[in-house]
mmCIF file of C-alpha atoms and ligand atoms in Angstrom:
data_model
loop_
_atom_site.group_PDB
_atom_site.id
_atom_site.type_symbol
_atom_site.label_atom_id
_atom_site.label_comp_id
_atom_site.label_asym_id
_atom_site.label_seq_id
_atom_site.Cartn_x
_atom_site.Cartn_y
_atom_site.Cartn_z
ATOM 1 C CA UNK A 1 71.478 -39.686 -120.211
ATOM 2 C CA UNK A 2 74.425 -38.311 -118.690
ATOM 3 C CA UNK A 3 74.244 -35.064 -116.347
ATOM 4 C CA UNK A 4 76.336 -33.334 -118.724
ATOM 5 C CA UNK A 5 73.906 -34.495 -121.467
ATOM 6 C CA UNK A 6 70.673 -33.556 -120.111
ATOM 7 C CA UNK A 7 69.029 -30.640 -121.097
ATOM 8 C CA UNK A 8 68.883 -27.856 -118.589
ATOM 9 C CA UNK A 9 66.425 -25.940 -120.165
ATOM 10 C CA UNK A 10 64.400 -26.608 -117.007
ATOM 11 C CA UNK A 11 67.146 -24.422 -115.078
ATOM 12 C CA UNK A 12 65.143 -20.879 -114.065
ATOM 13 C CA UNK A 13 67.001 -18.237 -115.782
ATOM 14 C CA UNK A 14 68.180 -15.824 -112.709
ATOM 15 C CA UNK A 15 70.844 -18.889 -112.014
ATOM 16 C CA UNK A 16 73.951 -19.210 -113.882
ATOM 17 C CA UNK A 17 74.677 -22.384 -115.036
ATOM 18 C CA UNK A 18 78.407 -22.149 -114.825
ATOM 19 C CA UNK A 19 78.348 -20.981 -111.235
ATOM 20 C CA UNK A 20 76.072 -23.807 -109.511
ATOM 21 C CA UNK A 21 77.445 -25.738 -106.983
ATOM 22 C CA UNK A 22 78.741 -29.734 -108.351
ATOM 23 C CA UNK A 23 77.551 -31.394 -105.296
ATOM 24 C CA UNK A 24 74.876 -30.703 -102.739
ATOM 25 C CA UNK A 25 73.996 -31.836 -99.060
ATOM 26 C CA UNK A 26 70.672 -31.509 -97.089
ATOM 27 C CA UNK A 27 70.500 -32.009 -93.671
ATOM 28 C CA UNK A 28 66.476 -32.825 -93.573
ATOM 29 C CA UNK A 29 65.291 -31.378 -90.923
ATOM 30 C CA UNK A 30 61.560 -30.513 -89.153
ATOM 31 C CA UNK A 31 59.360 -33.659 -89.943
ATOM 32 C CA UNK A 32 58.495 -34.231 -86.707
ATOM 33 C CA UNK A 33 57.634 -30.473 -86.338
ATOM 34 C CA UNK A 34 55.449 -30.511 -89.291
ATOM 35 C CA UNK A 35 53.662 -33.053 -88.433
ATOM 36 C CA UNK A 36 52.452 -31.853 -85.233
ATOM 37 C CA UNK A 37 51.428 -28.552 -86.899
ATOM 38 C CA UNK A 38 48.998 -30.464 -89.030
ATOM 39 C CA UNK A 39 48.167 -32.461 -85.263
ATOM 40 C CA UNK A 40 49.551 -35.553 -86.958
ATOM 41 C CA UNK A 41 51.713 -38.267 -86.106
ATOM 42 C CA UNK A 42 55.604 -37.629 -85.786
ATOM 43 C CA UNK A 43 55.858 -40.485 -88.333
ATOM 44 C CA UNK A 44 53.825 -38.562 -90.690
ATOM 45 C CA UNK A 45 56.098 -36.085 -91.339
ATOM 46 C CA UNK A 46 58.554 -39.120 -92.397
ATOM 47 C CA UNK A 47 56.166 -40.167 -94.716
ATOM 48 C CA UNK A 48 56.107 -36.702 -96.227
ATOM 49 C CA UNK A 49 59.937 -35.922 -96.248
ATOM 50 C CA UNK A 50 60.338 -39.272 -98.631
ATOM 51 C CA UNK A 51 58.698 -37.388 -100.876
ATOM 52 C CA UNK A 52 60.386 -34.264 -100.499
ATOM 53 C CA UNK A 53 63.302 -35.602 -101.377
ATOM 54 C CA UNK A 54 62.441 -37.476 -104.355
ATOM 55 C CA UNK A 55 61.787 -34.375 -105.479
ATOM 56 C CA UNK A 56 64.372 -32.340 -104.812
ATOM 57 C CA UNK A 57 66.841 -35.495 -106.272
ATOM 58 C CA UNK A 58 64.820 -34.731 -109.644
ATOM 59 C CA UNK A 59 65.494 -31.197 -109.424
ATOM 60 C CA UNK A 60 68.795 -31.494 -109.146
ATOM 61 C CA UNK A 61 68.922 -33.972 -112.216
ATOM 62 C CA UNK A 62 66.600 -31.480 -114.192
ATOM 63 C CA UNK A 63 69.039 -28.863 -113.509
ATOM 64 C CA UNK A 64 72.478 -30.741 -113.773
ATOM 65 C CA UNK A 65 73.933 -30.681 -110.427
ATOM 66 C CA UNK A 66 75.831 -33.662 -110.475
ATOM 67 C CA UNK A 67 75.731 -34.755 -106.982
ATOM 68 C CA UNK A 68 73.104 -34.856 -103.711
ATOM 69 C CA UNK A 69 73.779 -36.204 -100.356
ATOM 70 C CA UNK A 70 70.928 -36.336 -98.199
ATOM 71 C CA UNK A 71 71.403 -36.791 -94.009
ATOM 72 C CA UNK A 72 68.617 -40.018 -93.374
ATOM 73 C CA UNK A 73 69.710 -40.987 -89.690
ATOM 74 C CA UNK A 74 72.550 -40.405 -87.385
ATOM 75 C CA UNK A 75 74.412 -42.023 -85.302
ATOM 76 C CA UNK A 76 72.675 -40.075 -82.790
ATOM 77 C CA UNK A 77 69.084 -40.745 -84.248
ATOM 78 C CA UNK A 78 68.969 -44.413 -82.184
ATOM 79 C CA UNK A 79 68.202 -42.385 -79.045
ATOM 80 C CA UNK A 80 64.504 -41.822 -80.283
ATOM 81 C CA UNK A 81 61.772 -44.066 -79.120
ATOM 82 C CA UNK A 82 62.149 -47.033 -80.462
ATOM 83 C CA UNK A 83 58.553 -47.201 -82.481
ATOM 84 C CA UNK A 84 59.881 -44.290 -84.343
ATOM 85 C CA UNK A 85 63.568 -45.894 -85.332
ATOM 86 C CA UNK A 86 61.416 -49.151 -86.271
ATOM 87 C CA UNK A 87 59.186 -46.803 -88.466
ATOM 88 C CA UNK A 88 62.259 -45.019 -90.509
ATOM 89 C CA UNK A 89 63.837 -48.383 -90.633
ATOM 90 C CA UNK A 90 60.800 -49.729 -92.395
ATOM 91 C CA UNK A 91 60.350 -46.786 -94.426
ATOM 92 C CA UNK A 92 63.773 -46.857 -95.533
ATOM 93 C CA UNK A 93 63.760 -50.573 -96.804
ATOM 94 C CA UNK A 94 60.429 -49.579 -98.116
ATOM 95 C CA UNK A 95 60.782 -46.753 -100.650
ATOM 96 C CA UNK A 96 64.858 -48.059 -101.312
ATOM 97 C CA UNK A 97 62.365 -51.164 -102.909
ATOM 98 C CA UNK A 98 59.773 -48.928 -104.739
ATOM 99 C CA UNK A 99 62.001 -46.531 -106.384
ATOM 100 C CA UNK A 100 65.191 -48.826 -107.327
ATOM 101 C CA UNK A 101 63.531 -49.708 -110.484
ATOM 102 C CA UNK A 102 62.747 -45.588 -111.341
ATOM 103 C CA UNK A 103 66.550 -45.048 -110.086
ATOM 104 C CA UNK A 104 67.801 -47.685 -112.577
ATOM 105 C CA UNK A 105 65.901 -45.881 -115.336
ATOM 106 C CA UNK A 106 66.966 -42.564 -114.813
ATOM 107 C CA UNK A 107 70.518 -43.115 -114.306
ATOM 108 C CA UNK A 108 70.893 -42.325 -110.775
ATOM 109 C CA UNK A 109 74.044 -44.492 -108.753
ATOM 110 C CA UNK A 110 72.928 -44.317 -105.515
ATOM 111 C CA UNK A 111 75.118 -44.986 -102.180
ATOM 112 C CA UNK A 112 75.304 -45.163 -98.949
ATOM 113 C CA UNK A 113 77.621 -43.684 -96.739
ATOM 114 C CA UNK A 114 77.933 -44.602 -92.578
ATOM 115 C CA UNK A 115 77.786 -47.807 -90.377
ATOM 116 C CA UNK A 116 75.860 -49.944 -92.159
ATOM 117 C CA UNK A 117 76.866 -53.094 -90.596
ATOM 118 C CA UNK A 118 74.222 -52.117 -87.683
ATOM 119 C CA UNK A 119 71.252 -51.739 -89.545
ATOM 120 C CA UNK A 120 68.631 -54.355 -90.100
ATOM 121 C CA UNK A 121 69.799 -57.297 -91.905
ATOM 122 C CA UNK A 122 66.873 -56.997 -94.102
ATOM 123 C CA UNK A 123 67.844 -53.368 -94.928
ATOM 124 C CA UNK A 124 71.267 -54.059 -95.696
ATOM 125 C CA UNK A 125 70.488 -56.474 -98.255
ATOM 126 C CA UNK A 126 68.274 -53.561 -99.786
ATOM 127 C CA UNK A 127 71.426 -50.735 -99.779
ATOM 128 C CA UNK A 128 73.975 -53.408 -101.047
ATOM 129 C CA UNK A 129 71.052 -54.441 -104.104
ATOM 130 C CA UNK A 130 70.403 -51.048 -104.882
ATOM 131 C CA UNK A 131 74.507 -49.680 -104.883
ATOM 132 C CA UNK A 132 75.297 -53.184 -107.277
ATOM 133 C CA UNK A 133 72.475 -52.296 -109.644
ATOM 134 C CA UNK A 134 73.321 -48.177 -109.995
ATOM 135 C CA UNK A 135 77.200 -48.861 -109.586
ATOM 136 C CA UNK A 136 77.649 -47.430 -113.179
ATOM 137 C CA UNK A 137 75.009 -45.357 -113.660
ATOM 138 C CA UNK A 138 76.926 -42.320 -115.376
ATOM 139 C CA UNK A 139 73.796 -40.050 -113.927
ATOM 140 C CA UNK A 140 73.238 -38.068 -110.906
ATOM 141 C CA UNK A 141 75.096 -39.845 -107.778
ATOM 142 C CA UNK A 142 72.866 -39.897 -105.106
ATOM 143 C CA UNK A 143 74.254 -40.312 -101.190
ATOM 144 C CA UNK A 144 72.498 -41.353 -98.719
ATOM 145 C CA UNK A 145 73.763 -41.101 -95.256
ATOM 146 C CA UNK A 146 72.458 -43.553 -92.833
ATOM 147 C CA UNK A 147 73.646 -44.564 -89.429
ATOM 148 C CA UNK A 148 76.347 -41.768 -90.555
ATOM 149 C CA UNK A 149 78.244 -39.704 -87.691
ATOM 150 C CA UNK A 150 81.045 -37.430 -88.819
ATOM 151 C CA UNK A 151 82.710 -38.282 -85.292
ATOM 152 C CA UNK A 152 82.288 -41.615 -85.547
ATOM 153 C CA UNK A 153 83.667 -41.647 -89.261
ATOM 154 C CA UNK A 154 86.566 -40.266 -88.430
ATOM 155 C CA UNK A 155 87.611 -42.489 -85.584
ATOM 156 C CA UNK A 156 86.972 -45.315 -87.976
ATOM 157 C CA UNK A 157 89.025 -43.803 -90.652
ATOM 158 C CA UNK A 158 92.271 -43.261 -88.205
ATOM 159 C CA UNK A 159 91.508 -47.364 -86.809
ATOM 160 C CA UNK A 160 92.116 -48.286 -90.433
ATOM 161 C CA UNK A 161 94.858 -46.165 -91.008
ATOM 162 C CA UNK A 162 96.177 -47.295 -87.737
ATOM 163 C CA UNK A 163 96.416 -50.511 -89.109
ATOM 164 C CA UNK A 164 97.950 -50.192 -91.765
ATOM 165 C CA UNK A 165 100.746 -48.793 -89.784
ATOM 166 C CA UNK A 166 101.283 -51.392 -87.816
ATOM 167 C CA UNK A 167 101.237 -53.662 -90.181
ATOM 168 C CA UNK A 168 104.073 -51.961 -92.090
ATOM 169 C CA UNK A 169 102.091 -51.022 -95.027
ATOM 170 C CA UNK A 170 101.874 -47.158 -94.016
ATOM 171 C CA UNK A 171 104.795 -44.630 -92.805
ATOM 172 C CA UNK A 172 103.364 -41.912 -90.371
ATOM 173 C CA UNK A 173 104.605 -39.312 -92.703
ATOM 174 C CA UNK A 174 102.907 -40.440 -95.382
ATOM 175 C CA UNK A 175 99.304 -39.888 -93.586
ATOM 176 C CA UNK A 176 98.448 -36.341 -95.431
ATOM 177 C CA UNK A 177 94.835 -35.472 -96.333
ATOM 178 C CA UNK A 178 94.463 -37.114 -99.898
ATOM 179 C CA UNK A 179 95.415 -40.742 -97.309
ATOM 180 C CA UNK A 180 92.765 -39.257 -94.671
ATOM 181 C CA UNK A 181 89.945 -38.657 -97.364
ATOM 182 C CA UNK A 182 90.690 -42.195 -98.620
ATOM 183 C CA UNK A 183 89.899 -43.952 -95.364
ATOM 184 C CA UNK A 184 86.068 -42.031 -95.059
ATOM 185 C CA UNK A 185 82.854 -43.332 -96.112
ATOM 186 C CA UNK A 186 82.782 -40.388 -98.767
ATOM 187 C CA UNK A 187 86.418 -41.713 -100.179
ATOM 188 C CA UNK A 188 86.274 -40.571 -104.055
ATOM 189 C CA UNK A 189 82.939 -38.497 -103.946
ATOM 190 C CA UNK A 190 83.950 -34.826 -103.519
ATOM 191 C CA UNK A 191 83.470 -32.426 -100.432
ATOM 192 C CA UNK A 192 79.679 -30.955 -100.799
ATOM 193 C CA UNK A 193 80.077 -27.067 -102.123
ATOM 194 C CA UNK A 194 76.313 -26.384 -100.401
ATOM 195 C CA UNK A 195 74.853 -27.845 -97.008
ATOM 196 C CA UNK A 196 71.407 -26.590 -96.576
ATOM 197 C CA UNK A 197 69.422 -27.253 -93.505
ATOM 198 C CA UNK A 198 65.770 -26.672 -93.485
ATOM 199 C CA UNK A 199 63.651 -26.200 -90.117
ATOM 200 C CA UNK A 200 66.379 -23.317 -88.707
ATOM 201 C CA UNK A 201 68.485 -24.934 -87.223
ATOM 202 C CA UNK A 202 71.847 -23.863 -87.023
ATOM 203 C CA UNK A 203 74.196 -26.074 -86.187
ATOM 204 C CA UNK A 204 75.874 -29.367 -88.463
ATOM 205 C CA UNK A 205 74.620 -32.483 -85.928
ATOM 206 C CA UNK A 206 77.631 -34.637 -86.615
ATOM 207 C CA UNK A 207 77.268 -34.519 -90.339
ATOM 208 C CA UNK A 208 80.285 -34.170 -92.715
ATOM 209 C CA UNK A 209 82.582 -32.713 -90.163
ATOM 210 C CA UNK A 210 85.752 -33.199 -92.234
ATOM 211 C CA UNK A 211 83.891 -32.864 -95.474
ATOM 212 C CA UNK A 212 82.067 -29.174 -94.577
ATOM 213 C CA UNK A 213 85.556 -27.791 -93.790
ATOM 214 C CA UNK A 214 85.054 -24.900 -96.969
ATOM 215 C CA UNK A 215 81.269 -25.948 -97.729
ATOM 216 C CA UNK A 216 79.181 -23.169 -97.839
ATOM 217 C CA UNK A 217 76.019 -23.470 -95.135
ATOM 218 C CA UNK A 218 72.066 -22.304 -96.417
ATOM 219 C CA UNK A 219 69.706 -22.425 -93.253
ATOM 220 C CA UNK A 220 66.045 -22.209 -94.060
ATOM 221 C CA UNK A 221 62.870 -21.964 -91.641
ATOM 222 C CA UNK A 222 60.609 -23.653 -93.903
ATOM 223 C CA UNK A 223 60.861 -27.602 -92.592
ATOM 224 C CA UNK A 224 61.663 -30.506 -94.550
ATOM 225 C CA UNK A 225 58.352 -31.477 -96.349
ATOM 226 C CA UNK A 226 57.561 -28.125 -97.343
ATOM 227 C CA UNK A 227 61.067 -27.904 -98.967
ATOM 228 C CA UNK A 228 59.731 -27.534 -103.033
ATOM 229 C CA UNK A 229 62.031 -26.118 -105.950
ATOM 230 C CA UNK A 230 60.938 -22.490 -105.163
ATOM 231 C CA UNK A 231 62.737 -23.442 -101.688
ATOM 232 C CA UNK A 232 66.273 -24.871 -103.742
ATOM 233 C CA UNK A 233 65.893 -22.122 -106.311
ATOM 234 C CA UNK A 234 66.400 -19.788 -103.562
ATOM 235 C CA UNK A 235 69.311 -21.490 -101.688
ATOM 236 C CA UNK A 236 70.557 -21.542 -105.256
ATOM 237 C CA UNK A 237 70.268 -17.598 -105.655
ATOM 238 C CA UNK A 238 71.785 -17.362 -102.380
ATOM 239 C CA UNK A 239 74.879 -19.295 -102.890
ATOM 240 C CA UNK A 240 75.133 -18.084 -106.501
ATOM 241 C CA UNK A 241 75.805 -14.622 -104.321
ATOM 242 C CA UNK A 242 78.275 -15.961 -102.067
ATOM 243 C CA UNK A 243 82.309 -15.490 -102.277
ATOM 244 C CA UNK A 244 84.024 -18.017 -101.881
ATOM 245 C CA UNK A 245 87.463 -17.237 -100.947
ATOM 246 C CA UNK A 246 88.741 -20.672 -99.397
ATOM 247 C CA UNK A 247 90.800 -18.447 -97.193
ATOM 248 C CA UNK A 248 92.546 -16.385 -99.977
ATOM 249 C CA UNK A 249 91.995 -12.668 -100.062
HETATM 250 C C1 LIG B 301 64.420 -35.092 -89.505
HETATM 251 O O1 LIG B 301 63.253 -34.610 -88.917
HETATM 252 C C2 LIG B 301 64.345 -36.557 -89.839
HETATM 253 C C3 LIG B 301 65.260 -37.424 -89.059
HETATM 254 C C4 LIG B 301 66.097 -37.007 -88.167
HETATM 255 C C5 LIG B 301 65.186 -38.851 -89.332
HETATM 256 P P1 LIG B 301 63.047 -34.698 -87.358
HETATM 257 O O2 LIG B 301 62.405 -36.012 -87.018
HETATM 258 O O3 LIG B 301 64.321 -34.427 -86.637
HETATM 259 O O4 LIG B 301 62.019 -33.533 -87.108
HETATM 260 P P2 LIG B 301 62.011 -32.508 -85.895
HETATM 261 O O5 LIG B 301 63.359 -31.869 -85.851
HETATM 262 O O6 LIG B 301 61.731 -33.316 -84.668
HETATM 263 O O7 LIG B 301 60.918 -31.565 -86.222
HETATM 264 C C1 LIG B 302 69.860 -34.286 -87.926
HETATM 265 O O1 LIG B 302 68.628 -33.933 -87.395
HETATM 266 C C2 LIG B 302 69.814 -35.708 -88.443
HETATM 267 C C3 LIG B 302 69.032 -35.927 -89.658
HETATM 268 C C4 LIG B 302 68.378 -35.009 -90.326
HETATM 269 C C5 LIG B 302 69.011 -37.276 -90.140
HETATM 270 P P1 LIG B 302 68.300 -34.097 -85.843
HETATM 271 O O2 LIG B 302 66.905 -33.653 -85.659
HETATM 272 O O3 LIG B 302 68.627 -35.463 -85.391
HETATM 273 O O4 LIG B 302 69.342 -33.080 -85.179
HETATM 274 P P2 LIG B 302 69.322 -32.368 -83.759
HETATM 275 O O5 LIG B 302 69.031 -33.423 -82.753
HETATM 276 O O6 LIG B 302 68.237 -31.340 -83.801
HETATM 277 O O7 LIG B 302 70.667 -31.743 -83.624
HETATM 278 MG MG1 LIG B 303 65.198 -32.730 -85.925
#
């Protein structure tokens, strides 16, 4: 089943269907602080936030929003101690495994989006299986970023573009934004219209710098693994009240 086909009569009735936003991102934040309030290891709140966002992903199918990009890892993210990057590593390579099959079943084309060239080998081989078998799944498109910097995606971007330059293929003056957007890892998906952040937060931690430019932000207290549909149907409500003017008056 398509998005378009699905039937939304899941969708609470306070949100318009017409007005919700095509593509979300969630920054998931606060793991690490809710597992400590429950005096548990950081890694449990990992655990947990896996499952958060399987179920926010099925929200979004249930309710026809056609696209979710969820921040994994950064760039930054190496900088923790190391049994902790081992752990998400693991976890990542683990659950990519256990849910391909569901993911195949309901449609859902999943990608990946940063440097993956420097994760594990044995993780890599798990992204590129799991893109090949969604490629054209006509479902919800699922992104996840991992080992993703916005800085560092954008110095890659002008290093290709570069490039091309010099080898003749490129004029200068034919760089414009359309030849920018080509050269990220989100080439061809479009810019997110809602970024919510859960755990409070407020700032964008090198995600989607060039893609956020007219995204509209949600920040939330509640932290990641407590983040349930009555959380998304409120960021919903909220953004269903915003303006957006995309600097028009
Ligand atoms: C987000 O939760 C998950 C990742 C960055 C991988 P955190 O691990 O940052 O949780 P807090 O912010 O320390 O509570
Ligand atoms: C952002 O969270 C990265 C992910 C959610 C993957 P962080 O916890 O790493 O961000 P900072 O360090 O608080 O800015
Ligand atoms: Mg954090």
């Amino acid at each position: 089943m398509t998005v378009q086909e699905t039937k939304l009569q899941d969708l609470p009735i306070d949100l318009k269907r017409e007005l919700l936003p095509k593509h979300v991102a969630v920054i998931m934040d606060g793991n690490g602080r809710w597992a400590k309030r429950q005096g548990l290891p950081r890694i449990m709140g990992h655990k947990a936030g896996v499952d958060a966002l399987k179920d926010l992903l099925r929200c979004c199918k249930d309710w026809g929003i056609q696209a979710l990009t969820a921040y994994a890892f950064s760039t930054e993210n190496w900088k923790r101690p190391q049994e902790e990057v081992d752990f998400l590593m693991t976890l990542f390579q683990r659950v990519l495994r256990q849910e391909l099959r569901e993911m195949v079943e309901e449609n859902v084309q999943i990608q990946f989006v940063g440097n993956l060239q420097a994760l594990p080998r044995s993780l890599q081989r798990e992204i590129s299986r799991s893109m090949e078998e969604t490629r054209n799944n006509p479902g919800i498109r699922f992104t996840v970023a991992t080992n993703y910097g916005g800085r560092q995606e954008i110095i890659q971007a002008c290093r290709a573009i570069a490039e091309k330059v010099q080898q003749g293929l490129l004029q200068p003056h034919e760089i414009n934004e359309q030849v920018f957007e080509s050269h990220l890892y989100t080439a061809g998906i479009a810019d997110p219209d809602l970024l919510i952040r859960t755990s409070g937060e407020m700032r964008l931690s090198n995600f989607l710098l060039w893609q956020m430019a007219y995204g509209e932000m949600y920040i939330t207290e509640t932290l990641w693994p407590d983040f349930d549909r009555t959380e998304f149907h409120r960021a919903l409500c909220a953004y269903q009240r915003r303006e957006r003017r995309f600097g028009k008056v």
